Amino acid sequence: MNSEAPLLLRGGTVLTLDPRALVLPGADVLVVDGRIRHVGSFPDAPPGTRVLDVSGTLVLPGLIQGHLHLGQTFFRGLAEGRRLLAWLRERIWPLEAAHDDESAYWCALLGAAECLLGGTTTIQDIGIGPGAGGLLRAIADSGLRAFAGPCLMDSGVTLPDALKGETDRVLADAEALGPRFHGSGNGLLRFALNPRFILTCSDPLWEGIRDLSLRHGWPVHTHALEQRDETAAVRELKGGRDEVEYFADQGLLAADLRLAHGVWLTAGHLERARTARWSVVHCPSSNLKLGSGIADLLAIRGAGVPVGLGCDGAACSNHLDNLDEVRLAALLQKVKHGPDAFSGLDALRLATSDGARALGLQDEVGSIEPGKAADLLVLSLHRPELWAAPQVDPHDLVAFGASRASVRHVVVAGRVLVEDGRLTHLDLHEIVRQSSLHLAALIRRSGLSI
Ligand SMILES: [Zn+2]
């Protein structure tokens, strides 16, 4: 039950991102009990309604990030200049192995604060091993809508022992954590099963995860087809099969499977998508920075696979600014397919309506329509980067010009979590202070000489 007073956003230009992609100048959005009650003209607000004057702004659905590692926020800049497998082995795994509950809590809260300040309202986080409980607590405290769970691993020759759980224990712990955290954070946190990727999960672990997913209805969120060296290593380990072939044999394509990256998806893989239930989350900054490649979003979308968007993690993309990912995603498809192939609206949908479909939340978020959750992003048109002729399509204006500096208010489930560019419910100064203390101790624990 949402105890917030009704909220009226008065007089903004609303971009609905619904199937019609309406642009409604001077519109009001009335929010009651955390849901959008009315969009249009609403002169008489109910008694007790909080009214926010949003004239001179664009009002959009809150942004959705379908792939994140909030547990890596501390590691920004600590693993530069490496390809994926070296990046993991030399830096990320030893650092993640050194997390405890408290370091994970502040690390995730720091990342959540960055997400909120950039207009993100829903995340799907792939978790960590040690410290997973702290990370889940932080996500629940952040006010974000989220899919989250521990990162599941039980094998891998270069994986530190601290990350390598015993298979039955990993499954039992996940099954115990699920009911504990599912529904926490005022009902906004949903539990997910997060096997890291094929190279760190044994056959029995994948089988157990598939069974847990089918039994509890928890989605499966993992990495796949990010880099060609990764797929080559998968083929070597799995008798010549690549990621999608392996998932098909394991029955995972029948689960609710969400693949981060999918850079190297082929036409053959996409043909399988017609009878399966999976989605892809595109992470353009991460794919460029680790030298992974450019995913073919037109082909993936053309096969009917929902495509979302994410920043991946601060350790690879260095920022958690989803508006920047929107811009980059569009630019990359234009390089690949030509300048008319991917519009500003196409790009914005990755972080809104299509991003919601990728997470199975299309009935809940991703567009501004009565009945949906009141997850809203308000961008100031008084910022220089959003000044343009009135004839300009506002979807293009946002997709190619907006940045987190344009963010004025952010609302999740009817709560104003960012107001005039500032967090209302989190103490950023304290988060930064705690983060500095806990990161220094974590680096000492990791044994790395950095
Ligand atoms: Zn990732």
Short mmCIF file of C-alpha atoms and ligand atoms in Angstrom, two decimals:
data_model
loop_
_atom_site.label_atom_id
_atom_site.label_comp_id
_atom_site.label_asym_id
_atom_site.label_seq_id
_atom_site.Cartn_x
_atom_site.Cartn_y
_atom_site.Cartn_z
CA MET A 1 0.00 0.00 0.00
CA ASN A 2 1.38 3.36 -0.99
CA SER A 3 0.96 5.96 1.76
CA GLU A 4 2.15 8.95 -0.28
CA ALA A 5 -0.24 11.85 -0.78
CA PRO A 6 -1.65 12.21 -4.30
CA LEU A 7 0.74 14.03 -6.60
CA LEU A 8 -0.08 16.27 -9.53
CA LEU A 9 2.59 17.14 -12.08
CA ARG A 10 1.12 20.28 -13.58
CA GLY A 11 1.62 21.57 -17.10
CA GLY A 12 4.59 19.66 -18.59
CA THR A 13 4.91 18.31 -22.10
CA VAL A 14 4.21 14.61 -21.65
CA LEU A 15 5.87 12.01 -23.88
CA THR A 16 3.71 8.97 -23.29
CA LEU A 17 5.94 6.33 -24.99
CA ASP A 18 2.76 4.26 -25.26
CA PRO A 19 2.14 2.55 -28.64
CA ARG A 20 1.03 5.87 -30.13
CA ALA A 21 4.02 7.80 -28.71
CA LEU A 22 1.84 10.82 -28.01
CA VAL A 23 3.24 14.24 -27.26
CA LEU A 24 0.87 16.15 -24.95
CA PRO A 25 1.90 19.78 -24.41
CA GLY A 26 0.72 21.48 -21.22
CA ALA A 27 -0.60 18.23 -19.73
CA ASP A 28 -1.19 17.25 -16.13
CA VAL A 29 -0.32 13.84 -14.67
CA LEU A 30 -2.28 12.87 -11.58
CA VAL A 31 -0.78 10.16 -9.35
CA VAL A 32 -2.81 8.41 -6.67
CA ASP A 33 -1.59 5.49 -4.54
CA GLY A 34 1.60 5.24 -6.56
CA ARG A 35 -0.22 4.86 -9.88
CA ILE A 36 -1.04 7.14 -12.76
CA ARG A 37 -4.70 8.01 -12.37
CA HIS A 38 -5.12 10.54 -15.13
CA VAL A 39 -3.17 12.18 -17.97
CA GLY A 40 -4.44 15.36 -19.61
CA SER A 41 -6.14 18.37 -18.12
CA PHE A 42 -6.98 18.12 -14.45
CA PRO A 43 -7.84 21.50 -12.96
CA ASP A 44 -9.30 20.22 -9.67
CA ALA A 45 -6.78 18.18 -7.72
CA PRO A 46 -8.20 16.05 -4.87
CA PRO A 47 -7.79 17.53 -1.35
CA GLY A 48 -4.31 16.99 0.07
CA THR A 49 -2.72 16.64 -3.36
CA ARG A 50 0.87 17.78 -3.69
CA VAL A 51 1.18 19.90 -6.82
CA LEU A 52 4.50 20.20 -8.66
CA ASP A 53 4.61 22.86 -11.35
CA VAL A 54 6.43 21.20 -14.24
CA SER A 55 5.79 23.77 -16.93
CA GLY A 56 8.89 24.16 -19.07
CA THR A 57 9.71 20.48 -18.78
CA LEU A 58 9.35 17.18 -20.60
CA VAL A 59 7.68 14.40 -18.60
CA LEU A 60 8.67 10.88 -19.61
CA PRO A 61 8.33 7.40 -18.17
CA GLY A 62 11.20 6.70 -15.76
CA LEU A 63 14.14 4.98 -17.43
CA ILE A 64 14.74 1.25 -17.17
CA GLN A 65 18.19 -0.32 -16.94
CA GLY A 66 17.99 -4.03 -17.70
CA HIS A 67 21.55 -4.93 -16.84
CA LEU A 68 23.58 -3.54 -13.96
CA HIS A 69 26.26 -4.51 -11.45
CA LEU A 70 25.69 -2.15 -8.54
CA GLY A 71 28.18 -4.30 -6.63
CA GLN A 72 30.94 -3.03 -8.96
CA THR A 73 30.31 0.67 -8.40
CA PHE A 74 33.40 0.94 -6.16
CA PHE A 75 35.56 -0.51 -8.94
CA ARG A 76 35.18 2.38 -11.38
CA GLY A 77 38.50 2.87 -13.15
CA LEU A 78 40.21 -0.04 -11.38
CA ALA A 79 40.27 -2.43 -14.35
CA GLU A 80 41.03 -0.27 -17.37
CA GLY A 81 42.45 -1.46 -20.68
CA ARG A 82 41.51 -5.14 -20.48
CA ARG A 83 39.38 -7.49 -22.53
CA LEU A 84 36.55 -9.32 -20.78
CA LEU A 85 38.21 -12.49 -19.48
CA ALA A 86 41.38 -10.71 -18.29
CA TRP A 87 39.24 -7.90 -16.88
CA LEU A 88 37.36 -10.46 -14.78
CA ARG A 89 40.32 -12.62 -13.78
CA GLU A 90 42.85 -9.91 -12.91
CA ARG A 91 40.64 -7.34 -11.21
CA ILE A 92 36.89 -7.82 -10.98
CA TRP A 93 36.74 -11.28 -9.44
CA PRO A 94 39.37 -10.61 -6.74
CA LEU A 95 37.64 -7.31 -5.91
CA GLU A 96 34.15 -8.83 -5.80
CA ALA A 97 35.48 -11.68 -3.64
CA ALA A 98 36.60 -9.10 -1.06
CA HIS A 99 33.11 -7.62 -0.56
CA ASP A 100 31.37 -8.05 2.77
CA ASP A 101 27.81 -7.07 3.61
CA GLU A 102 28.69 -3.51 4.64
CA SER A 103 30.95 -2.72 1.68
CA ALA A 104 28.32 -4.17 -0.66
CA TYR A 105 25.61 -2.07 0.98
CA TRP A 106 27.41 1.27 0.44
CA CYS A 107 28.73 0.27 -2.98
CA ALA A 108 25.22 -0.55 -4.20
CA LEU A 109 23.70 2.54 -2.60
CA LEU A 110 26.31 4.72 -4.32
CA GLY A 111 25.36 3.18 -7.67
CA ALA A 112 21.66 3.46 -6.92
CA ALA A 113 22.10 7.16 -6.16
CA GLU A 114 23.82 7.66 -9.51
CA CYS A 115 21.02 5.76 -11.28
CA LEU A 116 18.32 7.88 -9.66
CA LEU A 117 20.09 11.17 -10.36
CA GLY A 118 20.28 10.12 -14.01
CA GLY A 119 16.56 9.38 -14.30
CA THR A 120 16.61 5.60 -13.88
CA THR A 121 13.62 4.24 -11.96
CA THR A 122 13.82 0.48 -12.65
CA ILE A 123 16.92 -1.71 -12.61
CA GLN A 124 17.79 -5.34 -13.13
CA ASP A 125 20.94 -6.05 -11.13
CA ILE A 126 22.98 -9.22 -11.62
CA GLY A 127 24.29 -9.22 -8.07
CA ILE A 128 27.45 -10.36 -6.34
CA GLY A 129 28.51 -13.40 -4.35
CA PRO A 130 29.93 -12.35 -0.94
CA GLY A 131 27.94 -9.39 0.36
CA ALA A 132 24.81 -10.21 -1.64
CA GLY A 133 22.60 -9.60 1.40
CA GLY A 134 24.04 -6.09 1.83
CA LEU A 135 23.52 -5.35 -1.84
CA LEU A 136 19.88 -6.47 -1.69
CA ARG A 137 19.29 -4.35 1.43
CA ALA A 138 20.72 -1.31 -0.35
CA ILE A 139 18.52 -1.84 -3.40
CA ALA A 140 15.48 -2.17 -1.14
CA ASP A 141 16.49 1.06 0.67
CA SER A 142 17.18 2.94 -2.56
CA GLY A 143 13.53 3.27 -3.57
CA LEU A 144 14.27 1.90 -7.05
CA ARG A 145 12.02 -0.67 -8.67
CA ALA A 146 14.27 -3.69 -9.19
CA PHE A 147 14.91 -7.24 -10.15
CA ALA A 148 17.82 -8.42 -8.02
CA GLY A 149 19.42 -11.45 -6.43
CA PRO A 150 22.85 -12.91 -5.65
CA CYS A 151 25.25 -13.71 -8.49
CA LEU A 152 25.42 -17.51 -8.74
CA MET A 153 28.71 -19.30 -9.50
CA ASP A 154 30.18 -22.69 -8.64
CA SER A 155 33.04 -23.36 -11.05
CA GLY A 156 35.65 -21.90 -13.36
CA VAL A 157 39.38 -22.52 -13.36
CA THR A 158 40.34 -18.90 -12.71
CA LEU A 159 37.50 -18.08 -10.33
CA PRO A 160 38.67 -17.27 -6.76
CA ASP A 161 37.56 -19.84 -4.18
CA ALA A 162 35.54 -17.18 -2.35
CA LEU A 163 33.27 -16.86 -5.40
CA LYS A 164 33.03 -20.59 -6.07
CA GLY A 165 30.15 -21.95 -4.02
CA GLU A 166 29.33 -25.62 -3.64
CA THR A 167 26.49 -26.29 -6.13
CA ASP A 168 23.78 -27.50 -3.75
CA ARG A 169 24.62 -24.74 -1.26
CA VAL A 170 24.43 -22.04 -3.98
CA LEU A 171 20.98 -23.30 -4.99
CA ALA A 172 19.76 -23.65 -1.40
CA ASP A 173 20.98 -20.16 -0.49
CA ALA A 174 19.25 -18.66 -3.52
CA GLU A 175 16.02 -20.44 -2.68
CA ALA A 176 16.23 -19.14 0.90
CA LEU A 177 17.10 -15.55 -0.10
CA GLY A 178 14.27 -15.33 -2.63
CA PRO A 179 11.32 -15.23 -0.23
CA ARG A 180 13.31 -13.05 2.18
CA PHE A 181 13.88 -10.25 -0.33
CA HIS A 182 11.09 -10.70 -2.89
CA GLY A 183 8.62 -7.93 -2.12
CA SER A 184 11.02 -5.93 0.06
CA GLY A 185 11.55 -2.20 -0.55
CA ASN A 186 7.80 -1.50 -0.27
CA GLY A 187 7.10 -4.29 -2.73
CA LEU A 188 9.37 -2.86 -5.44
CA LEU A 189 12.11 -5.51 -5.27
CA ARG A 190 11.52 -8.70 -7.24
CA PHE A 191 13.87 -11.64 -6.83
CA ALA A 192 15.86 -12.96 -9.80
CA LEU A 193 18.25 -15.86 -10.39
CA ASN A 194 21.58 -14.56 -11.69
CA PRO A 195 23.99 -17.22 -12.94
CA ARG A 196 27.00 -15.14 -14.01
CA PHE A 197 27.72 -16.88 -17.31
CA ILE A 198 28.37 -20.33 -18.68
CA LEU A 199 32.08 -20.28 -17.83
CA THR A 200 31.43 -20.04 -14.07
CA CYS A 201 28.39 -22.30 -13.72
CA SER A 202 28.40 -26.11 -13.87
CA ASP A 203 25.76 -28.19 -15.67
CA PRO A 204 24.08 -29.17 -12.35
CA LEU A 205 23.94 -25.48 -11.34
CA TRP A 206 22.21 -24.50 -14.59
CA GLU A 207 19.79 -27.42 -14.16
CA GLY A 208 19.02 -26.36 -10.60
CA ILE A 209 18.52 -22.75 -11.67
CA ARG A 210 16.14 -23.80 -14.43
CA ASP A 211 14.13 -25.85 -11.92
CA LEU A 212 14.01 -22.98 -9.39
CA SER A 213 12.90 -20.59 -12.12
CA LEU A 214 10.09 -22.87 -13.24
CA ARG A 215 9.06 -23.64 -9.64
CA HIS A 216 9.02 -20.06 -8.30
CA GLY A 217 8.52 -18.00 -11.44
CA TRP A 218 11.82 -16.18 -10.85
CA PRO A 219 13.48 -14.90 -14.03
CA VAL A 220 17.00 -15.96 -15.05
CA HIS A 221 19.38 -13.08 -15.79
CA THR A 222 22.81 -13.87 -17.21
CA HIS A 223 25.54 -12.76 -19.62
CA ALA A 224 25.92 -14.29 -23.06
CA LEU A 225 27.62 -13.67 -26.40
CA GLU A 226 29.49 -10.62 -25.18
CA GLN A 227 32.88 -11.35 -26.74
CA ARG A 228 34.09 -13.90 -29.26
CA ASP A 229 36.83 -15.22 -26.91
CA GLU A 230 34.09 -15.94 -24.39
CA THR A 231 32.07 -17.96 -26.93
CA ALA A 232 35.23 -19.82 -28.00
CA ALA A 233 35.83 -20.77 -24.35
CA VAL A 234 32.19 -21.87 -24.02
CA ARG A 235 32.52 -24.10 -27.11
CA GLU A 236 35.65 -25.66 -25.66
CA LEU A 237 33.93 -26.34 -22.33
CA LYS A 238 30.58 -27.49 -23.71
CA GLY A 239 31.48 -29.92 -26.49
CA GLY A 240 31.39 -27.42 -29.34
CA ARG A 241 28.13 -25.75 -28.37
CA ASP A 242 27.82 -21.98 -28.11
CA GLU A 243 25.76 -20.17 -25.48
CA VAL A 244 22.36 -20.38 -27.15
CA GLU A 245 22.83 -24.02 -28.15
CA TYR A 246 23.80 -24.82 -24.59
CA PHE A 247 20.82 -22.94 -23.11
CA ALA A 248 18.50 -24.73 -25.54
CA ASP A 249 19.84 -28.14 -24.46
CA GLN A 250 19.47 -27.17 -20.79
CA GLY A 251 15.84 -26.18 -21.26
CA LEU A 252 16.66 -22.62 -20.29
CA LEU A 253 15.10 -21.07 -23.36
CA ALA A 254 11.77 -22.16 -21.88
CA ALA A 255 12.51 -20.22 -18.69
CA ASP A 256 12.16 -16.46 -18.45
CA LEU A 257 15.71 -15.84 -19.70
CA ARG A 258 17.25 -12.38 -19.93
CA LEU A 259 20.58 -12.16 -21.75
CA ALA A 260 22.90 -9.24 -21.19
CA HIS A 261 24.84 -8.21 -24.31
CA GLY A 262 23.98 -10.61 -27.18
CA VAL A 263 26.61 -8.83 -29.28
CA TRP A 264 27.31 -11.98 -31.29
CA LEU A 265 23.79 -13.33 -31.76
CA THR A 266 23.45 -14.92 -35.20
CA ALA A 267 20.48 -15.37 -37.53
CA GLY A 268 20.40 -19.00 -36.39
CA HIS A 269 20.14 -17.98 -32.74
CA LEU A 270 17.39 -15.51 -33.54
CA GLU A 271 15.44 -18.17 -35.44
CA ARG A 272 15.23 -20.09 -32.15
CA ALA A 273 13.79 -17.00 -30.51
CA ARG A 274 10.52 -17.49 -32.38
CA THR A 275 9.61 -20.42 -30.14
CA ALA A 276 11.41 -19.29 -26.99
CA ARG A 277 10.97 -16.71 -24.31
CA TRP A 278 14.03 -14.59 -23.88
CA SER A 279 15.09 -11.02 -24.09
CA VAL A 280 18.32 -9.13 -24.68
CA VAL A 281 19.74 -6.19 -22.79
CA HIS A 282 22.03 -4.00 -24.87
CA CYS A 283 24.96 -2.32 -23.05
CA PRO A 284 26.60 -0.06 -25.64
CA SER A 285 29.17 1.77 -23.46
CA SER A 286 30.39 -1.45 -21.94
CA ASN A 287 30.55 -3.18 -25.34
CA LEU A 288 32.64 -0.38 -26.79
CA LYS A 289 34.93 0.06 -23.80
CA LEU A 290 35.79 -3.65 -23.47
CA GLY A 291 36.16 -3.88 -27.25
CA SER A 292 33.32 -6.41 -27.48
CA GLY A 293 31.56 -5.27 -30.66
CA ILE A 294 28.27 -3.72 -31.72
CA ALA A 295 25.03 -5.66 -31.23
CA ASP A 296 22.63 -5.70 -34.18
CA LEU A 297 19.51 -4.33 -32.52
CA LEU A 298 17.51 -4.23 -35.73
CA ALA A 299 18.04 -7.95 -36.30
CA ILE A 300 17.28 -8.82 -32.69
CA ARG A 301 14.17 -6.66 -32.60
CA GLY A 302 13.16 -7.97 -36.03
CA ALA A 303 13.12 -11.49 -34.63
CA GLY A 304 10.59 -10.39 -32.03
CA VAL A 305 13.04 -10.45 -29.13
CA PRO A 306 12.44 -7.58 -26.71
CA VAL A 307 15.55 -5.40 -26.31
CA GLY A 308 16.32 -3.33 -23.23
CA LEU A 309 19.25 -1.12 -22.31
CA GLY A 310 21.74 -0.91 -19.47
CA CYS A 311 25.00 0.67 -18.32
CA ASP A 312 26.37 -2.71 -17.14
CA GLY A 313 28.64 -1.49 -14.33
CA ALA A 314 30.90 1.35 -13.27
CA ALA A 315 33.89 -0.97 -13.62
CA CYS A 316 33.38 -1.24 -17.39
CA SER A 317 31.27 1.64 -18.63
CA ASN A 318 32.44 4.01 -15.86
CA HIS A 319 29.03 5.63 -15.53
CA LEU A 320 25.44 4.65 -14.80
CA ASP A 321 23.87 7.36 -16.97
CA ASN A 322 21.15 5.69 -19.02
CA LEU A 323 20.38 8.79 -21.09
CA ASP A 324 23.90 8.56 -22.44
CA GLU A 325 23.31 4.89 -23.31
CA VAL A 326 20.15 5.89 -25.22
CA ARG A 327 22.16 8.28 -27.36
CA LEU A 328 24.98 5.81 -27.90
CA ALA A 329 22.63 2.97 -28.80
CA ALA A 330 21.03 5.09 -31.51
CA LEU A 331 24.35 6.30 -32.90
CA LEU A 332 25.73 2.77 -33.13
CA GLN A 333 22.73 1.47 -35.06
CA LYS A 334 23.08 4.42 -37.44
CA VAL A 335 26.71 3.48 -38.07
CA LYS A 336 25.67 -0.11 -38.65
CA HIS A 337 22.52 0.42 -40.72
CA GLY A 338 22.44 4.02 -41.93
CA PRO A 339 21.22 7.31 -40.45
CA ASP A 340 17.52 6.64 -41.04
CA ALA A 341 17.56 3.16 -39.46
CA PHE A 342 17.07 4.07 -35.83
CA SER A 343 15.13 7.11 -34.67
CA GLY A 344 15.23 8.99 -31.41
CA LEU A 345 11.92 7.34 -30.56
CA ASP A 346 13.40 3.87 -31.29
CA ALA A 347 16.26 4.67 -28.94
CA LEU A 348 14.05 6.04 -26.17
CA ARG A 349 11.90 2.91 -26.32
CA LEU A 350 14.96 0.82 -25.37
CA ALA A 351 14.97 2.54 -21.99
CA THR A 352 11.18 2.74 -21.60
CA SER A 353 8.49 0.66 -23.33
CA ASP A 354 10.79 -1.93 -24.95
CA GLY A 355 12.96 -2.04 -21.84
CA ALA A 356 9.84 -2.85 -19.83
CA ARG A 357 8.99 -5.73 -22.20
CA ALA A 358 12.53 -7.07 -21.82
CA LEU A 359 11.86 -7.40 -18.09
CA GLY A 360 8.27 -8.60 -18.41
CA LEU A 361 7.06 -5.34 -16.83
CA GLN A 362 5.16 -3.98 -19.83
CA ASP A 363 1.88 -3.90 -17.92
CA GLU A 364 3.50 -2.04 -15.02
CA VAL A 365 5.98 0.55 -16.33
CA GLY A 366 7.60 1.91 -19.49
CA SER A 367 4.89 4.32 -20.63
CA ILE A 368 2.69 7.05 -19.21
CA GLU A 369 -0.82 5.63 -19.20
CA PRO A 370 -3.57 5.57 -16.57
CA GLY A 371 -3.29 2.48 -14.40
CA LYS A 372 0.46 2.09 -14.76
CA ALA A 373 2.90 2.65 -11.92
CA ALA A 374 3.85 6.30 -11.45
CA ASP A 375 7.54 6.00 -12.41
CA LEU A 376 8.30 9.33 -14.03
CA LEU A 377 11.22 11.39 -15.26
CA VAL A 378 11.01 15.17 -15.58
CA LEU A 379 13.61 16.87 -17.80
CA SER A 380 14.12 20.62 -17.72
CA LEU A 381 13.69 22.39 -21.04
CA HIS A 382 15.53 25.36 -19.53
CA ARG A 383 18.81 23.51 -19.88
CA PRO A 384 20.88 24.66 -22.86
CA GLU A 385 21.28 21.11 -24.19
CA LEU A 386 17.51 20.83 -24.61
CA TRP A 387 16.94 24.20 -26.23
CA ALA A 388 15.72 23.77 -29.81
CA ALA A 389 13.19 25.03 -32.30
CA PRO A 390 9.62 24.13 -31.30
CA GLN A 391 9.24 22.03 -34.46
CA VAL A 392 11.87 19.51 -33.29
CA ASP A 393 10.48 16.08 -32.38
CA PRO A 394 10.93 15.90 -28.59
CA HIS A 395 11.89 12.21 -28.80
CA ASP A 396 14.87 13.21 -30.95
CA LEU A 397 15.58 16.11 -28.62
CA VAL A 398 15.84 13.78 -25.61
CA ALA A 399 17.52 10.81 -27.29
CA PHE A 400 20.31 12.82 -28.88
CA GLY A 401 20.63 15.80 -26.55
CA ALA A 402 19.54 15.04 -22.99
CA SER A 403 21.96 14.02 -20.30
CA ARG A 404 21.71 13.52 -16.57
CA ALA A 405 22.34 17.25 -16.20
CA SER A 406 18.86 17.71 -17.72
CA VAL A 407 17.15 15.68 -14.95
CA ARG A 408 14.94 17.76 -12.69
CA HIS A 409 12.62 15.34 -10.88
CA VAL A 410 12.42 11.56 -10.62
CA VAL A 411 9.38 9.75 -9.26
CA VAL A 412 9.15 6.03 -8.42
CA ALA A 413 5.80 4.54 -7.47
CA GLY A 414 4.52 8.03 -6.74
CA ARG A 415 7.42 9.01 -4.45
CA VAL A 416 9.51 11.99 -5.53
CA LEU A 417 13.01 10.58 -5.03
CA VAL A 418 14.84 13.34 -6.93
CA GLU A 419 13.57 16.90 -6.70
CA ASP A 420 15.25 19.80 -8.48
CA GLY A 421 18.20 17.53 -9.21
CA ARG A 422 18.75 16.43 -5.60
CA LEU A 423 18.05 13.17 -3.82
CA THR A 424 15.22 13.59 -1.33
CA HIS A 425 15.60 10.38 0.68
CA LEU A 426 19.29 9.41 0.50
CA ASP A 427 22.17 11.30 2.10
CA LEU A 428 24.69 11.48 -0.72
CA HIS A 429 27.36 13.03 1.50
CA GLU A 430 27.14 10.10 3.93
CA ILE A 431 27.07 7.55 1.09
CA VAL A 432 30.29 9.00 -0.33
CA ARG A 433 31.92 9.13 3.10
CA GLN A 434 31.06 5.51 3.88
CA SER A 435 32.07 4.41 0.39
CA SER A 436 35.58 5.82 0.78
CA LEU A 437 36.06 3.99 4.07
CA HIS A 438 34.71 0.68 2.83
CA LEU A 439 36.52 0.73 -0.51
CA ALA A 440 39.92 1.26 1.15
CA ALA A 441 39.28 -1.73 3.43
CA LEU A 442 38.00 -3.84 0.52
CA ILE A 443 41.15 -3.21 -1.55
CA ARG A 444 43.26 -4.26 1.43
CA ARG A 445 41.22 -7.46 1.79
CA SER A 446 41.50 -8.22 -1.94
CA GLY A 447 45.30 -8.55 -1.69
CA LEU A 448 45.65 -6.72 -5.03
CA SER A 449 48.50 -4.22 -5.25
CA ILE A 450 46.49 -1.34 -6.71
ZN ZN B 1 27.49 -7.42 -16.86
#
